[in-house]
CSV table of C-alpha atoms and ligand atoms in Angstrom, one decimal:
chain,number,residue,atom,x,y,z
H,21,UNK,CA,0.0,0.0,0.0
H,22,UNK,CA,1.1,3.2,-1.1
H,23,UNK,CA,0.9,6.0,2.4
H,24,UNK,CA,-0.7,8.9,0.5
H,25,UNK,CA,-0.2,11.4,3.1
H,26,UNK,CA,-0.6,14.8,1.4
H,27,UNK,CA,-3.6,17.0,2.5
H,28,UNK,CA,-5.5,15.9,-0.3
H,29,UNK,CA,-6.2,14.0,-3.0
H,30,UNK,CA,-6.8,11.1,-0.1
H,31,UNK,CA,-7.0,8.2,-0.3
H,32,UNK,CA,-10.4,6.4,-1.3
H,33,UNK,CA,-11.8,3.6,0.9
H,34,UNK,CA,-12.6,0.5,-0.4
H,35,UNK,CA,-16.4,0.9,-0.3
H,36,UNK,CA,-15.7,4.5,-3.0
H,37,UNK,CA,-13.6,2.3,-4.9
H,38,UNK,CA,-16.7,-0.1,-5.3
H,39,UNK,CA,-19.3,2.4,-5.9
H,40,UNK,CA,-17.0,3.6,-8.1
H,41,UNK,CA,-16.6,0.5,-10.5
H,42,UNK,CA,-20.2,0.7,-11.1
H,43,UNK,CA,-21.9,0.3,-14.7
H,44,UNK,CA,-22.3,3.5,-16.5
H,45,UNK,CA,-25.9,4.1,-16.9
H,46,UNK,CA,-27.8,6.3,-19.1
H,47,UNK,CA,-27.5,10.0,-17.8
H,48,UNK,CA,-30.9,10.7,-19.2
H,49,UNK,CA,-32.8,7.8,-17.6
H,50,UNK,CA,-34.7,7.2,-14.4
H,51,UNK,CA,-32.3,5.4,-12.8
H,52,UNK,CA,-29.5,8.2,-12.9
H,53,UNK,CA,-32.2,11.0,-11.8
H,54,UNK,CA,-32.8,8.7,-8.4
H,55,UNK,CA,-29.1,8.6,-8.0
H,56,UNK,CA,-28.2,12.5,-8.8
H,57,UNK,CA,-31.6,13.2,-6.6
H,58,UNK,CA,-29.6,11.1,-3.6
H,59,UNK,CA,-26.4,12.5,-4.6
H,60,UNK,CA,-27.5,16.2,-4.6
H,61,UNK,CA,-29.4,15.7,-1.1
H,62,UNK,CA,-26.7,13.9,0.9
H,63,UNK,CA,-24.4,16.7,0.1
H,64,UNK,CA,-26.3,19.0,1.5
H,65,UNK,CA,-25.6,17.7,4.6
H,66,UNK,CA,-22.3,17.9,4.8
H,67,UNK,CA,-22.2,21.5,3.9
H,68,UNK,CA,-25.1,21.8,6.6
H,69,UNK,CA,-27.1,24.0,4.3
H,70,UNK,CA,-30.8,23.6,3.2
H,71,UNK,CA,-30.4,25.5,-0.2
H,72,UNK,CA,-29.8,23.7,-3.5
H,73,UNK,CA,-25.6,22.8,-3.5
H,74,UNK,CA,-24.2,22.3,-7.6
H,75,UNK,CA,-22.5,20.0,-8.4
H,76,UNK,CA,-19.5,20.3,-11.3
H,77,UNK,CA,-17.3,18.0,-13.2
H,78,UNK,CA,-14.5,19.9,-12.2
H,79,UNK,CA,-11.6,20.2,-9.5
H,80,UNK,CA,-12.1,23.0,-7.2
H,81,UNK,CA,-10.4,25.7,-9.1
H,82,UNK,CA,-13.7,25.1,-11.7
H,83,UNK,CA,-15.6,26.0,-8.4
H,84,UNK,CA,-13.3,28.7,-7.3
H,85,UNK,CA,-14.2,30.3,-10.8
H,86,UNK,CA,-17.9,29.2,-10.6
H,87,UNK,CA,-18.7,31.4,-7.5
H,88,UNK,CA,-17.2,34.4,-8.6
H,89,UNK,CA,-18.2,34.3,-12.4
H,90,UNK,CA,-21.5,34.0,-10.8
H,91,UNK,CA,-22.0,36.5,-8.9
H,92,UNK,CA,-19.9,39.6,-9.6
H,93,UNK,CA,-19.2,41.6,-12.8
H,94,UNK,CA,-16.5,42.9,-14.4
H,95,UNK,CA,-14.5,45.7,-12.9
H,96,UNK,CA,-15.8,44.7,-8.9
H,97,UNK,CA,-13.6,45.2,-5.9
H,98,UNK,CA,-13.3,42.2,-3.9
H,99,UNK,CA,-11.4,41.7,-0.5
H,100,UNK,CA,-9.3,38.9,-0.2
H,101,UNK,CA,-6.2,37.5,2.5
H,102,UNK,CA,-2.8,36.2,1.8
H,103,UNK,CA,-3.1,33.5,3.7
H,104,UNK,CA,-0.8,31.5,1.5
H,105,UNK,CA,-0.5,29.8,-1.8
H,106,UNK,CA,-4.1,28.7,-2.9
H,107,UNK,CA,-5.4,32.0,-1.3
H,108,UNK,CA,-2.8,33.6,-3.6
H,109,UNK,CA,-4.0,31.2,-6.4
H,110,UNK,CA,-7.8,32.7,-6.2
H,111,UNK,CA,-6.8,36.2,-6.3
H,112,UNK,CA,-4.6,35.4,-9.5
H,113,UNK,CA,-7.9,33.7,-10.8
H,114,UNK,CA,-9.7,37.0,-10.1
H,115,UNK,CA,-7.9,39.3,-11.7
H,116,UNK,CA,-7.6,37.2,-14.7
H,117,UNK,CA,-11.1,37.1,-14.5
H,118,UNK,CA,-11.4,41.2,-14.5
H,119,UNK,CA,-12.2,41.9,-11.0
H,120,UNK,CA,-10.1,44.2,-8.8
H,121,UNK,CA,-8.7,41.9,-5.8
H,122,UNK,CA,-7.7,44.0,-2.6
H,123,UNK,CA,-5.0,41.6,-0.8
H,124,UNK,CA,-4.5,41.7,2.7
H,125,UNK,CA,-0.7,40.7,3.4
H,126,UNK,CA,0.0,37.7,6.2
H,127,UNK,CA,3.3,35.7,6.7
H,128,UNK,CA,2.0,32.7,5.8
H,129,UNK,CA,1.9,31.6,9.2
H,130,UNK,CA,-1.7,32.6,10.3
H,131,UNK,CA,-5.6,32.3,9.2
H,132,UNK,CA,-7.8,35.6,8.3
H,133,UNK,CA,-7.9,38.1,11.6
H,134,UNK,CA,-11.7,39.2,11.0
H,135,UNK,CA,-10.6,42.4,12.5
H,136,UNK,CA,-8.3,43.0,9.2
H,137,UNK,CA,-11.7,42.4,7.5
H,138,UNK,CA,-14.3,44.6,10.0
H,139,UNK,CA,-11.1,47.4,9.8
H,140,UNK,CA,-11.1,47.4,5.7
H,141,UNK,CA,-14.9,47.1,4.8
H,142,UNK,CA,-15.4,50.3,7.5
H,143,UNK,CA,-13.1,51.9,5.3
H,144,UNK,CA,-15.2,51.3,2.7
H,145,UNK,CA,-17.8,53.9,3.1
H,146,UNK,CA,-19.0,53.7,-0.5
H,147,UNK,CA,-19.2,50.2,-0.5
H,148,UNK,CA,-17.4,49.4,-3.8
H,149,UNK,CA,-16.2,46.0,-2.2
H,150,UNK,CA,-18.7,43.5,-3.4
H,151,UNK,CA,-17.0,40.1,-2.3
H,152,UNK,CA,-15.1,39.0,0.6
H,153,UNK,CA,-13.5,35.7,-0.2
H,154,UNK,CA,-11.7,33.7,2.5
H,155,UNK,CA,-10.1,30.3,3.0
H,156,UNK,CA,-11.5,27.9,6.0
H,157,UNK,CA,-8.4,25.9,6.0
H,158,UNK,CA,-5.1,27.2,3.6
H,159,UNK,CA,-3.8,23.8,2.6
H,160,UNK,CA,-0.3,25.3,2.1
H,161,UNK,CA,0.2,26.3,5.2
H,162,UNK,CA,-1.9,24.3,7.9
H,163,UNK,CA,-4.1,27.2,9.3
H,164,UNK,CA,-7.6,27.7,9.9
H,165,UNK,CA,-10.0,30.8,10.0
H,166,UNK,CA,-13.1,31.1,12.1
H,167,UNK,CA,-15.6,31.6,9.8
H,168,UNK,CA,-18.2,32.4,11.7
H,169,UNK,CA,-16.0,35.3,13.0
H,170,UNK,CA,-15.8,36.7,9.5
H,171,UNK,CA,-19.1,37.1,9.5
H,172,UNK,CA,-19.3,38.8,12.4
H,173,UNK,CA,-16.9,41.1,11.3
H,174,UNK,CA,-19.3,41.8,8.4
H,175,UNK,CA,-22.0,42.4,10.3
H,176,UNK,CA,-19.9,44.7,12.7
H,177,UNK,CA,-18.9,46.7,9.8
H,178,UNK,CA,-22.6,47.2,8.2
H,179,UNK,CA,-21.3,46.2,5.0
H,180,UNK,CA,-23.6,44.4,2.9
H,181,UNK,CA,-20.4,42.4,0.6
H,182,UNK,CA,-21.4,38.7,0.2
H,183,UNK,CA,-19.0,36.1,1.9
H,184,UNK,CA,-17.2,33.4,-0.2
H,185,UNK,CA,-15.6,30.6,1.3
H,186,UNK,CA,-13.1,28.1,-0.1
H,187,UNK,CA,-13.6,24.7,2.2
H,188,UNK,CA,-11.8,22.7,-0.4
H,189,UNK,CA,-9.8,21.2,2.1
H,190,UNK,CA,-11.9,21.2,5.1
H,191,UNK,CA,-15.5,20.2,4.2
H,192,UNK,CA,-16.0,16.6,5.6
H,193,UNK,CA,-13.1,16.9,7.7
H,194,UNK,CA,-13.8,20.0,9.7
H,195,UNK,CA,-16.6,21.1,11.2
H,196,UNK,CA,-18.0,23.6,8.4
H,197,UNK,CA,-21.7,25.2,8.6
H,198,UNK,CA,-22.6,27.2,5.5
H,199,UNK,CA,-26.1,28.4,6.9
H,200,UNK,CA,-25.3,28.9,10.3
H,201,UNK,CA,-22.2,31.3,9.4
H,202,UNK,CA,-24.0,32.9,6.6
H,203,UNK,CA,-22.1,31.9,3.6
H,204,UNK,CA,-23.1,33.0,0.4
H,205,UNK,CA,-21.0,30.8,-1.4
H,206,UNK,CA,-19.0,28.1,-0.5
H,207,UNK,CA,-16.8,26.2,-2.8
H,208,UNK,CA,-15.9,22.5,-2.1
H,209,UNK,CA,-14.1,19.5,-3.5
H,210,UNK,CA,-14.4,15.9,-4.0
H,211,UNK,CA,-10.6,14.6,-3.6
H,212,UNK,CA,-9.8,15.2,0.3
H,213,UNK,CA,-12.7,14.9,3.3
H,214,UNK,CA,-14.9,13.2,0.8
H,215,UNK,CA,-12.5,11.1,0.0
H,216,UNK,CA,-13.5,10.8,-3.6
H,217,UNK,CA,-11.2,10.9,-7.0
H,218,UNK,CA,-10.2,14.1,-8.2
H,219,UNK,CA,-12.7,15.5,-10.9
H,220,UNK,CA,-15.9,17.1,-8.7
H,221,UNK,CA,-16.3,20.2,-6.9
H,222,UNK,CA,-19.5,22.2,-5.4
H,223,UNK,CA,-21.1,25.4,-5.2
H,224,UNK,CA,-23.4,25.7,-2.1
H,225,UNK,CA,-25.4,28.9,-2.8
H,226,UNK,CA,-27.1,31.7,-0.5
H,227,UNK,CA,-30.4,33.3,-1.0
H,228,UNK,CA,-28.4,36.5,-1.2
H,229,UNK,CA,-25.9,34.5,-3.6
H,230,UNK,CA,-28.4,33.2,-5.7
H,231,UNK,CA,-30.5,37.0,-6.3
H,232,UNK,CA,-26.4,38.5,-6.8
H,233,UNK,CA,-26.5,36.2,-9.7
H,234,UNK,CA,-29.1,37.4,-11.6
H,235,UNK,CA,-27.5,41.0,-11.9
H,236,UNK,CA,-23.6,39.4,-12.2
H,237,UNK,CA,-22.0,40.5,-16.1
H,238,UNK,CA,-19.0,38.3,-15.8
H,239,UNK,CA,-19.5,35.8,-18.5
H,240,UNK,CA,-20.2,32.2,-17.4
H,241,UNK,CA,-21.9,29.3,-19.7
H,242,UNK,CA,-20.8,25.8,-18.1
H,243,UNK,CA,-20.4,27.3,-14.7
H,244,UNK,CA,-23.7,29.4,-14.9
H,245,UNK,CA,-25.8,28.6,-11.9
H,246,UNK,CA,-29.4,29.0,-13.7
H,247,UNK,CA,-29.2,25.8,-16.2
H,248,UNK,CA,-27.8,23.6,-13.6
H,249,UNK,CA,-30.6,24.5,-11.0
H,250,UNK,CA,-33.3,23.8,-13.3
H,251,UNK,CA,-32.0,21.0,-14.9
H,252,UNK,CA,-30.8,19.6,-10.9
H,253,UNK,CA,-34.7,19.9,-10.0
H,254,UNK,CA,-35.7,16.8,-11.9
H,255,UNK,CA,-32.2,15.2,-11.4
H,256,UNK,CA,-30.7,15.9,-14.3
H,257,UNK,CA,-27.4,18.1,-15.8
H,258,UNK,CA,-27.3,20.6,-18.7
H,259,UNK,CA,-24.2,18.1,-20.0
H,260,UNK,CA,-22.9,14.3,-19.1
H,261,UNK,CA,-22.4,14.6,-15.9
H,262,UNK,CA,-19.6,12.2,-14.3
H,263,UNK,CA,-22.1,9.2,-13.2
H,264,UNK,CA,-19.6,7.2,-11.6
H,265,UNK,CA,-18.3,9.9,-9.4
H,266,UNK,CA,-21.8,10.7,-8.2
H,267,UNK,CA,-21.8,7.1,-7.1
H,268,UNK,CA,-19.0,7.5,-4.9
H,269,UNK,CA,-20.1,10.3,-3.8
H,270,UNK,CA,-23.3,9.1,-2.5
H,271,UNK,CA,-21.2,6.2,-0.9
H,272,UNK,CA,-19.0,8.3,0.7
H,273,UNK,CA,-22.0,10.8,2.4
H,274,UNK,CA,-23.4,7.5,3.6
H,275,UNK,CA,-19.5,6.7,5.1
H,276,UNK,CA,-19.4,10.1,6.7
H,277,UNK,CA,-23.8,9.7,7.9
H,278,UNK,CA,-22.3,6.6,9.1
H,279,UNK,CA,-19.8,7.2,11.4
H,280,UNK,CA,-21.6,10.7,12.5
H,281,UNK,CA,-20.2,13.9,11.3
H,282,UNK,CA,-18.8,15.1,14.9
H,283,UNK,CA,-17.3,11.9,15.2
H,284,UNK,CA,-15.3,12.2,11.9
H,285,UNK,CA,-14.4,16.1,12.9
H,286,UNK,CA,-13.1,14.8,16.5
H,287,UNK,CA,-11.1,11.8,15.1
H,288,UNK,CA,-9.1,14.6,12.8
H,289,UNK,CA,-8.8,16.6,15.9
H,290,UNK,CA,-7.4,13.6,17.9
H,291,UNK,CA,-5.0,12.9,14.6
H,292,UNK,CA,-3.8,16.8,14.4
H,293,UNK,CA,-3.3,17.1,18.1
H,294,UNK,CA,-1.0,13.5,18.2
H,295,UNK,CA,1.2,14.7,15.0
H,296,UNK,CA,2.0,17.9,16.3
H,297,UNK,CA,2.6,16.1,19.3
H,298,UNK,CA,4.9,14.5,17.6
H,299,UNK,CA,6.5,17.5,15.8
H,300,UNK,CA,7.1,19.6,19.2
H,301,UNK,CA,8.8,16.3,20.8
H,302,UNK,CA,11.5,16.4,17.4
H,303,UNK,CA,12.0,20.1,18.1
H,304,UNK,CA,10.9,21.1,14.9
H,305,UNK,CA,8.3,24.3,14.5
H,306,UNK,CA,4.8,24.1,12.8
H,307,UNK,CA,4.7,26.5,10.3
H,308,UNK,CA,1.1,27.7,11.7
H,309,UNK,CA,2.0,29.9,14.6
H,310,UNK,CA,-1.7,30.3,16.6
H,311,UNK,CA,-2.9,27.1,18.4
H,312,UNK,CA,-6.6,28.2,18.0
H,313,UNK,CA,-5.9,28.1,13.8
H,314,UNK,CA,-3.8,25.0,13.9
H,315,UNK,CA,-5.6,22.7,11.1
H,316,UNK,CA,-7.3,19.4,11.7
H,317,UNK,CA,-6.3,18.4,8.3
H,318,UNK,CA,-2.6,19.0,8.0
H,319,UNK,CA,0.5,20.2,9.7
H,320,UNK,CA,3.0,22.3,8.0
H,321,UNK,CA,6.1,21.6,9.3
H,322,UNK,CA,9.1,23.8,9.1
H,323,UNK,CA,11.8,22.4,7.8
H,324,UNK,CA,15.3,23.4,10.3
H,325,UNK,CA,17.6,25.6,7.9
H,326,UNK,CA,20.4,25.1,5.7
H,327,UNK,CA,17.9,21.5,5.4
H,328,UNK,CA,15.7,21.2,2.1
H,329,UNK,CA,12.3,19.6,2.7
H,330,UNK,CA,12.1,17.9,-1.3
H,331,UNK,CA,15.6,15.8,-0.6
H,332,UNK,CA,13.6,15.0,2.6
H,333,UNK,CA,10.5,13.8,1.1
H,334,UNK,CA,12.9,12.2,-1.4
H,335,UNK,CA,14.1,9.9,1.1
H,336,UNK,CA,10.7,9.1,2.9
H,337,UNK,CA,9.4,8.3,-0.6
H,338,UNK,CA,12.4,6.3,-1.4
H,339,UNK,CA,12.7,3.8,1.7
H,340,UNK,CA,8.9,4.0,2.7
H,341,UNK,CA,6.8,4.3,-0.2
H,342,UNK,CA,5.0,7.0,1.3
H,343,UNK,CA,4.3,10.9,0.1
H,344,UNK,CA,4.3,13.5,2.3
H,345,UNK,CA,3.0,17.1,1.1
H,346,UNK,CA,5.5,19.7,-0.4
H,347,UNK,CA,6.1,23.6,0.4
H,348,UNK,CA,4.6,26.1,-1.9
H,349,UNK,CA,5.0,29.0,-3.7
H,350,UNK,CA,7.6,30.9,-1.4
H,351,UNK,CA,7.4,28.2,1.2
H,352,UNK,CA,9.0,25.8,-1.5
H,353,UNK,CA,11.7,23.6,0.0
H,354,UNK,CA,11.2,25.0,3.5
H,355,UNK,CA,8.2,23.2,5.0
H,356,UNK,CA,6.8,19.9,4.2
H,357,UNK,CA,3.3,19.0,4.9
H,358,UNK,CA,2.0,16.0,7.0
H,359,UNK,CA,-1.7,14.9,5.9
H,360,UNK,CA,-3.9,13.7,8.0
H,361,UNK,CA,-7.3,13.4,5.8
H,362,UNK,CA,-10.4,11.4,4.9
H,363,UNK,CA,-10.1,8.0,5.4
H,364,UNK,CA,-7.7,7.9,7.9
H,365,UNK,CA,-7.3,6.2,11.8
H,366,UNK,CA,-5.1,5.8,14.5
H,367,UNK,CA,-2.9,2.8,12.9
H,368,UNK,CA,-2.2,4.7,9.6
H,369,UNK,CA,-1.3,7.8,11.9
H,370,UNK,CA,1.5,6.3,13.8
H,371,UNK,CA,2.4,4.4,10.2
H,372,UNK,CA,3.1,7.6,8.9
H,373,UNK,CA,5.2,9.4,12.0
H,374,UNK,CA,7.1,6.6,12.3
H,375,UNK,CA,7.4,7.0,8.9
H,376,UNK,CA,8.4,10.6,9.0
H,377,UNK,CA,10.7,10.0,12.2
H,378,UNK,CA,12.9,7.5,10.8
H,379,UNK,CA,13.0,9.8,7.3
H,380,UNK,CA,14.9,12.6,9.4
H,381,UNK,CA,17.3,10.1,10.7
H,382,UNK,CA,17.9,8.9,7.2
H,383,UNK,CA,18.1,12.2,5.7
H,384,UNK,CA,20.5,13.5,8.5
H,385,UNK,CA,18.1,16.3,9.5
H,386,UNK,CA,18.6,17.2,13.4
H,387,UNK,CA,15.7,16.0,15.5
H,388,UNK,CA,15.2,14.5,18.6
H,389,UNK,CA,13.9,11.5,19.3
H,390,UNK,CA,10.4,10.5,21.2
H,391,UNK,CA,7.6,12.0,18.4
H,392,UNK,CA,6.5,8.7,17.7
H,393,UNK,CA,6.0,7.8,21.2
H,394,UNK,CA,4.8,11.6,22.1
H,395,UNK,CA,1.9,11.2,19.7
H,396,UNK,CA,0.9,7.2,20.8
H,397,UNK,CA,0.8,8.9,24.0
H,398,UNK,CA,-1.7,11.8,23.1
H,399,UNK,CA,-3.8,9.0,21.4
H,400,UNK,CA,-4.3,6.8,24.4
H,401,UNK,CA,-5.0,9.6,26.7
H,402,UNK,CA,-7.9,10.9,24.2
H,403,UNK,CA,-9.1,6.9,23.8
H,404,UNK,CA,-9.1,7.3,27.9
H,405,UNK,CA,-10.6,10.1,28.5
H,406,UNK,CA,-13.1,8.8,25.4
H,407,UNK,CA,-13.6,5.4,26.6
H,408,UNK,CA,-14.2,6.1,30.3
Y,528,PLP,N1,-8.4,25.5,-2.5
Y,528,PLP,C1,-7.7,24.8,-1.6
Y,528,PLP,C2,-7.8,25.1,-0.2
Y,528,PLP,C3,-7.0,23.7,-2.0
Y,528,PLP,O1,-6.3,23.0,-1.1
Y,528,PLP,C4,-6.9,23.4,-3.4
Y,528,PLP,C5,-6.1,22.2,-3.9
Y,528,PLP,O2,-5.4,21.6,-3.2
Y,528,PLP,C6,-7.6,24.2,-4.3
Y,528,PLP,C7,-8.4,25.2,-3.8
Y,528,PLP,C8,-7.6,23.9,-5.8
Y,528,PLP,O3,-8.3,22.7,-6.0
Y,528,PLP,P1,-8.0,21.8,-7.3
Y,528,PLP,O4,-6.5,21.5,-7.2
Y,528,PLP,O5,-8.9,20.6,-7.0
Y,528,PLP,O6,-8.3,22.6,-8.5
């Protein structure tokens, strides 16, 4: 077995894999609407919204693209955070896209402050900003915003801007409520807490998002909301939709129903808090520098200098068959990234820091010893405290 322990793709459970395999049926038969009916229900769940969620054959830079073609026009300020690469990736997308992006600097080492946000959309007094668009967890770099925090900020500020939010890499994982926060768009994936393939990402849609759309210019056709909605009513698509992904995808909501959505959020709590366990005990830093943003989903790791983290993975991969995440974009070859996502437990965790422990020793990079034991330690005192 190959350890695949990047923060996404995951890997896919045996029981996607099956679903998967199914025979492709007709997309325009009864069969398929029953299944894209399920499909289109059960992820509403996991986004914990009651409006209609769309579903694309697309990864979720389709989706990033989808929510913004959607609902803004050409020429519209949006406020956005340099939380680190993929936030840095959407604001690229944006501008290419026509919009004016506003980018609030970071260091790469923290989630969005929602003062930053309440402080700039004050400042606003003409409110020409029309989108703020935030990360839930940055992948790159292991930190988490409080969502619900942004949109207080919002509120504080008066300021009637609609709220994007990437959960790429947190929905199914981390606890994520796109009513309850008053998200007007949230943009998901398949390929990390769904633990699906590559090749699907979502759109779950506010009122607000959904009247926005009907006054948006920028040009959209296969992202546009409108044909998808009507077409989704009697479970169909405005195209071939990818069948067999849907199937997974309703096997994998009935994984996550399952096993109970709190309990999948608190078993990658328990995982997080044993790994950097583990890190602290080697005496290396996490990259993410506030223990109230530390992600559930993967820790960054800093790399100690004069070290490079690719001839590190290089030797994990080598000897271990197993991939750990890279550094990106300015954080190349400084930090790599420990994954701890999807379909994951306690046995593939302590796989993959012993993997990581005896990689340092390999690849000559100082550490001290214990993280391994450190983090077996943090897992029986949660079963414990759990079990008693
Ligand atoms: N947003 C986040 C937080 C991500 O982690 C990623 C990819 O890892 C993306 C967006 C881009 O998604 P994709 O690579 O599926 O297009």
């Amino acid at each position: 077995r190959h350890f695949l322990q990047i923060p996404g793709p995951s890997p896919v459970p045996d029981r996607v894999l099956a679903a998967l395999s199914m025979p492709i049926i007709d997309h325009r038969g009864p069969e398929f609407s029953r299944l894209a009916k399920k499909a289109l229900e059960g992820i509403k769940t996991i986004f914990k919204t009651t409006n209609p969620v769309i579903i694309y054959t697309a990864t979720g830079t389709g989706a990033w693209e989808a929510a913004l073609v959607n609902t803004l026009s050409p020429g519209d300020k949006v406020l956005m955070v340099e939380t680190g690469q993929f936030a840095t990736l959407w604001k690229k997308m944006a501008e290419k896209l026509g919009l004016k992006p506003e980018f609030i600097a970071t260091d790469w080492r923290h989630g969005v402050d929602p003062k930053a946000i309440e402080a700039k959309l004050k400042e606003d007094k003409n409110k020409e900003i029309k989108a703020v668009c935030v990360l839930h967890n940055e992948t790159s770099t292991g930190a988490l915003t409080p969502i619900a925090e942004i949109r207080k900020a919002i509120d504080a500020a008066g300021h009637p801007a609609l709220l994007m939010v990437d959960s790429v890499s947190s929905l199914g994982s981390i606890d994520y409520r796109h009513d309850e926060w008053g998200v007007d768009v949230t943009v998901g994936g398949s390929q990390k807490g769904l633990m699906l393939p590559p090749g699907m990402s979502f759109n779950a849609i506010s009122d607000k998002a959904l009247k926005a759309n009907q006054s948006s210019k920028l040009p959209k056709s296969f992202y546009a909301w409108d044909d998808m909605l009507n077409m989704n009513k009697q479970g169909f698509f405005p195209y071939t939709p990818a069948t067999n992904l849907l199937y997974g995808l309703r096997e994998a909501v009935a994984m996550l129903e399952e096993e109970g959505l709190d309990n999948v959020f608190k078993r990658h709590d328990r995982h997080a808090e044993a790994t950097r366990r583990a890190v602290q005990t080697w005496g290396l830093d996490i990259l993410c520098q506030n223990e109230t943003e530390h992600s559930s989903i993967v820790t960054a790791v800093l790399m100690p200098t004069g070290h490079s983290e690719v001839a590190f993975r290089k030797v994990v991969l080598d000897n271990f068959n197993m991939s750990l995440g890279s550094g990106l974009g300015k954080i190349a070859d400084k930090v790599f990234r420990i994954g701890h996502i999807g379909d994951f437990n306690d046995l593939t965790l302590m796989g993959t820091l012993a993997g990581v422990e005896m990689g340092l020793k390999l690849a000559k990079v100082p550490y001290k010893k214990g993280g391994v034991e450190a983090a077996m330690e943090s897992l029986t005192e949660n079963l414990i405290k759990s079990n008693s």
